[in-house]
XYZ file of C-alpha atoms in Angstrom:
246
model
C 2.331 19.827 43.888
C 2.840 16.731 46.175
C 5.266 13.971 44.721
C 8.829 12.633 44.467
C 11.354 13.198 41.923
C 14.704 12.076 41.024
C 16.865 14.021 38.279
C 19.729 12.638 36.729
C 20.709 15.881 34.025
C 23.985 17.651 33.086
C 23.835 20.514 30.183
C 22.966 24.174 30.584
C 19.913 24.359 27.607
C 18.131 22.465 26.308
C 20.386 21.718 23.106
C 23.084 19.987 25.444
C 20.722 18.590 28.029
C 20.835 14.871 28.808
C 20.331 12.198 31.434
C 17.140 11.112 33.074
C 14.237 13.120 35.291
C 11.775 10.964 36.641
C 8.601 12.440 38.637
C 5.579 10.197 40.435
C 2.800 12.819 41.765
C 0.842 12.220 44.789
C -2.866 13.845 44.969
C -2.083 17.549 44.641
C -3.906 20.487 42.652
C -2.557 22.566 40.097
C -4.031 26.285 39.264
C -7.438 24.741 40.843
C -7.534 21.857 39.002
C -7.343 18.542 41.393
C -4.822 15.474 40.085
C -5.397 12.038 41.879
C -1.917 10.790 40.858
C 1.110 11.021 38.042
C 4.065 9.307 36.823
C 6.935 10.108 34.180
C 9.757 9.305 33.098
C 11.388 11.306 30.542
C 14.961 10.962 29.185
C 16.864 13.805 27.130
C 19.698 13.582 24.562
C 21.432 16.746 23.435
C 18.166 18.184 21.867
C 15.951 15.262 21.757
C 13.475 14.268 24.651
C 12.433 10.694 24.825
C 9.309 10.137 27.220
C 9.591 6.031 28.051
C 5.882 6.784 30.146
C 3.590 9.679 30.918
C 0.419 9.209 32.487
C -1.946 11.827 34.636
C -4.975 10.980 35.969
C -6.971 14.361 36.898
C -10.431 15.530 37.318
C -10.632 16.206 33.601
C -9.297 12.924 32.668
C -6.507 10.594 31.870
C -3.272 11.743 30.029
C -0.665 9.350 28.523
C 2.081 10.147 26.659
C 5.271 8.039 24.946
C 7.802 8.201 22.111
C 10.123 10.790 21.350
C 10.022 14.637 20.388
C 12.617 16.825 19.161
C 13.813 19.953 21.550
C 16.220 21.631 19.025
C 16.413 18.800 16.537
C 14.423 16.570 14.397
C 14.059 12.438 16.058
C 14.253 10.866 12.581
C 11.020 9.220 12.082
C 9.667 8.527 15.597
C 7.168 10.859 16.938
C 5.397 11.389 20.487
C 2.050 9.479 20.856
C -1.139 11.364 22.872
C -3.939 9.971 24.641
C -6.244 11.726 26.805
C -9.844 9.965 27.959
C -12.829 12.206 29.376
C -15.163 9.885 30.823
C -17.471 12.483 31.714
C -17.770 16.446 30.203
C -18.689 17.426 34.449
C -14.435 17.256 34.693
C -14.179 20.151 32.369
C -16.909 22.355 33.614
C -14.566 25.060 34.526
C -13.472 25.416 30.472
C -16.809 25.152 29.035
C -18.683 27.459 32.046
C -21.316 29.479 30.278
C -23.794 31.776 32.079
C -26.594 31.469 29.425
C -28.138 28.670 27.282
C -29.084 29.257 23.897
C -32.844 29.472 25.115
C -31.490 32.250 27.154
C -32.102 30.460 30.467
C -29.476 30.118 33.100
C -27.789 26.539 32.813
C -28.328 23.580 35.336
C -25.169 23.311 37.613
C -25.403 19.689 36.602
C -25.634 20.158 32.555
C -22.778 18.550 31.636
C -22.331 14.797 30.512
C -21.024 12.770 27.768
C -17.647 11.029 27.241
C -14.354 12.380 25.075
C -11.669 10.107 23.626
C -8.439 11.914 21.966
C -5.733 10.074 20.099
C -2.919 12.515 18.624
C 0.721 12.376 17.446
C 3.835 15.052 16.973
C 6.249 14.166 14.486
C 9.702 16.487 14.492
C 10.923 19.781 16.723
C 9.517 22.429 18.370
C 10.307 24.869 15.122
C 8.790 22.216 12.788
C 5.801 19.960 14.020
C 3.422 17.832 12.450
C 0.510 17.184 14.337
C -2.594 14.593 13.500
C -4.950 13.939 16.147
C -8.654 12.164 16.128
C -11.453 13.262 18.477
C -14.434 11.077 19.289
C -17.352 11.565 21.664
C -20.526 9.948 23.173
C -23.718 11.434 24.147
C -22.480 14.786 24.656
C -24.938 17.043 26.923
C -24.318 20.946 27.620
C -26.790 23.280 29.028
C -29.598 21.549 27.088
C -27.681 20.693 23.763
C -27.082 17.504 22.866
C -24.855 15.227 20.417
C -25.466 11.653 20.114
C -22.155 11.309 18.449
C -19.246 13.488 17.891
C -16.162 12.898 15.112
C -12.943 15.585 14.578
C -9.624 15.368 12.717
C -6.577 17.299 12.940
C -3.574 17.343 10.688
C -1.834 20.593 10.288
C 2.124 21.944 10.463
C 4.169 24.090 12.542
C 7.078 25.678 10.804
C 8.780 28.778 12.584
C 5.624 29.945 14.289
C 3.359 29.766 10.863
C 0.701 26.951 11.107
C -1.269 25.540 8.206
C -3.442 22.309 8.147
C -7.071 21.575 8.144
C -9.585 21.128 11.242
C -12.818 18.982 11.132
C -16.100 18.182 13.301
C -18.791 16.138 12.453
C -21.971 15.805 14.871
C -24.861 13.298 14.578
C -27.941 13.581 15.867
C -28.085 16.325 17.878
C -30.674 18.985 19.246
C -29.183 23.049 19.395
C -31.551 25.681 21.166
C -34.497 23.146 20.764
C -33.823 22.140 16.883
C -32.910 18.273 15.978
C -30.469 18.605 13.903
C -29.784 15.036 11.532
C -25.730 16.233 10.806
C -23.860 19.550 11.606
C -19.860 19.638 10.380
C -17.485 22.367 10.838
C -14.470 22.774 8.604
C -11.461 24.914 8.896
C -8.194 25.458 6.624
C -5.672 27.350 8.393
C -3.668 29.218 5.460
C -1.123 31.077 7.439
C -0.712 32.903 11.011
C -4.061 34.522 11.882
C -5.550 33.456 8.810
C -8.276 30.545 7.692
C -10.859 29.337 5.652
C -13.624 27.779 7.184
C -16.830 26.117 6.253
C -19.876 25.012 8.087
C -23.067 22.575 7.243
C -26.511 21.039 8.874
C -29.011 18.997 7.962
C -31.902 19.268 10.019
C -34.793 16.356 10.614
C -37.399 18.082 8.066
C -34.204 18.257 5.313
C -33.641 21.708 5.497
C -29.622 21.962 4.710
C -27.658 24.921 5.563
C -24.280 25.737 4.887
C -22.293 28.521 4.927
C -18.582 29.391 4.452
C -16.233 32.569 4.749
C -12.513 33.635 6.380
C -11.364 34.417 9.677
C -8.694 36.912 10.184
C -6.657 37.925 13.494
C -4.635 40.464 13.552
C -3.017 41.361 17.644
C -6.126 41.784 19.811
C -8.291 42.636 16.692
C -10.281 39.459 14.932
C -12.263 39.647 12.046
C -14.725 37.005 10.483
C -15.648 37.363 7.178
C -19.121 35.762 5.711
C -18.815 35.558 1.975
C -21.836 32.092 1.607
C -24.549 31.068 2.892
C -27.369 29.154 1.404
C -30.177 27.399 2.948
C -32.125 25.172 1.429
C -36.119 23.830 2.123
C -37.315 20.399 1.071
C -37.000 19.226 -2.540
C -34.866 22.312 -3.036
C -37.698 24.319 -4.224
C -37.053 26.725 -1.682
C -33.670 27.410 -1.906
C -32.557 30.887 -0.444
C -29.199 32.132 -1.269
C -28.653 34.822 1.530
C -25.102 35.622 0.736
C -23.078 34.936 -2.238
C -19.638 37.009 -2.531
């Protein structure tokens, strides 16, 4: 990292910790990933952190942070506002690398385009967060798959290490290994530590629907998924198959 700082703190954790830190990054690269320039200015009170501005721009995108978050003890009612902008998926080719399409060809070096938006809160302390978060994207193109328009939600809670909440994404008009797809939504309850419900739909051009649903289990390095529905249905619904059904 290449940058100036200036710290301003007295306390020995991070329950007693206050006074100022204030950091402004110069173009530098971190674990391979290149940053064109940073700023922040973060202030801490005995157990509460209040960032006053936060804002990275990197190959991946643009971060920005404000508002407060809790260390060891709950803000009140203020929370910690997120915003990070990919103007193009090519920034975050080293996290989506794949060697194969689902054609089975090897990808383009170049298959990657499409924009991300990401707007996200955290209300509370590190043992007890509440997280909501919106995801929106733009003509999203990966080794020859393609969504005209993607939508997600998040809204789930952190209390001593167990998480529960619900996840959400919702493409429109999209193509997957060579099929246009009208709609495809994926749904997912988290019930407990290594443990959800999740649910998943399409709709393709000809009106063929599919949807299927089961549990996902994780257990150290073992993870189960569990299929317990899936239906897919032809046309009028003539044609309906029910291929599981627990």
């Amino acid at each position: 990292l290449a940058g100036q700082y200036d710290v301003d703190l007295v306390g020995d954790s991070l329950a007693t910790l206050a006074g100022a830190l204030s950091l402004r990054l110069e173009p530098s690269e971190i674990d391979g990933m290149r940053i064109a320039s940073g700023a922040a200015r973060v202030r801490f009170d005995q157990g509460i952190m209040q960032v006053d501005t936060l804002e990275l721009e990197s190959v991946p995108g643009t971060l920005r942070a404000h508002g407060v978050l809790g260390l060891t003890r709950a803000p009140g009612a203020d929370s910690l506002v997120v915003a990070f902008d990919v103007d193009s998926l090519g920034g975050l080719r080293r996290y989506l690398r794949s060697t194969t399409t689902l054609t089975g060809k090897l990808p383009r070096p170049d298959s990657l385009r499409g924009s991300l938006a990401f707007r996200g809160s955290a209300r509370g302390w590190l043992d007890s967060l509440d997280l909501r978060g919106t995801l929106f994207g733009r003509e999203l193109y990966m080794n020859g798959n393609l969504a005209h328009v993607l939508n997600g939600s998040l809204a789930v809670r952190s209390v001593g290490g167990h998480t529960t909440g619900t996840v959400g994404v919702r493409a429109d008009t999209l193509v997957a290994g060579g099929v246009k797809v009208r709609s495809a939504n994926f749904d997912a309850h988290l019930l407990d530590r290594g443990h959800a419900r999740f649910g998943i739909g399409a709709l393709t051009n000809n009106d063929a629907t599919l949807r299927a649903a089961g549990d996902w289990l994780s257990l150290a390095d073992t993870m189960h998924v569990k299929l317990d529905t899936a239906t897919l249905a032809v046309g009028d619904g003539a044609n309906d198959f029910e291929m599981i059904k627990a």
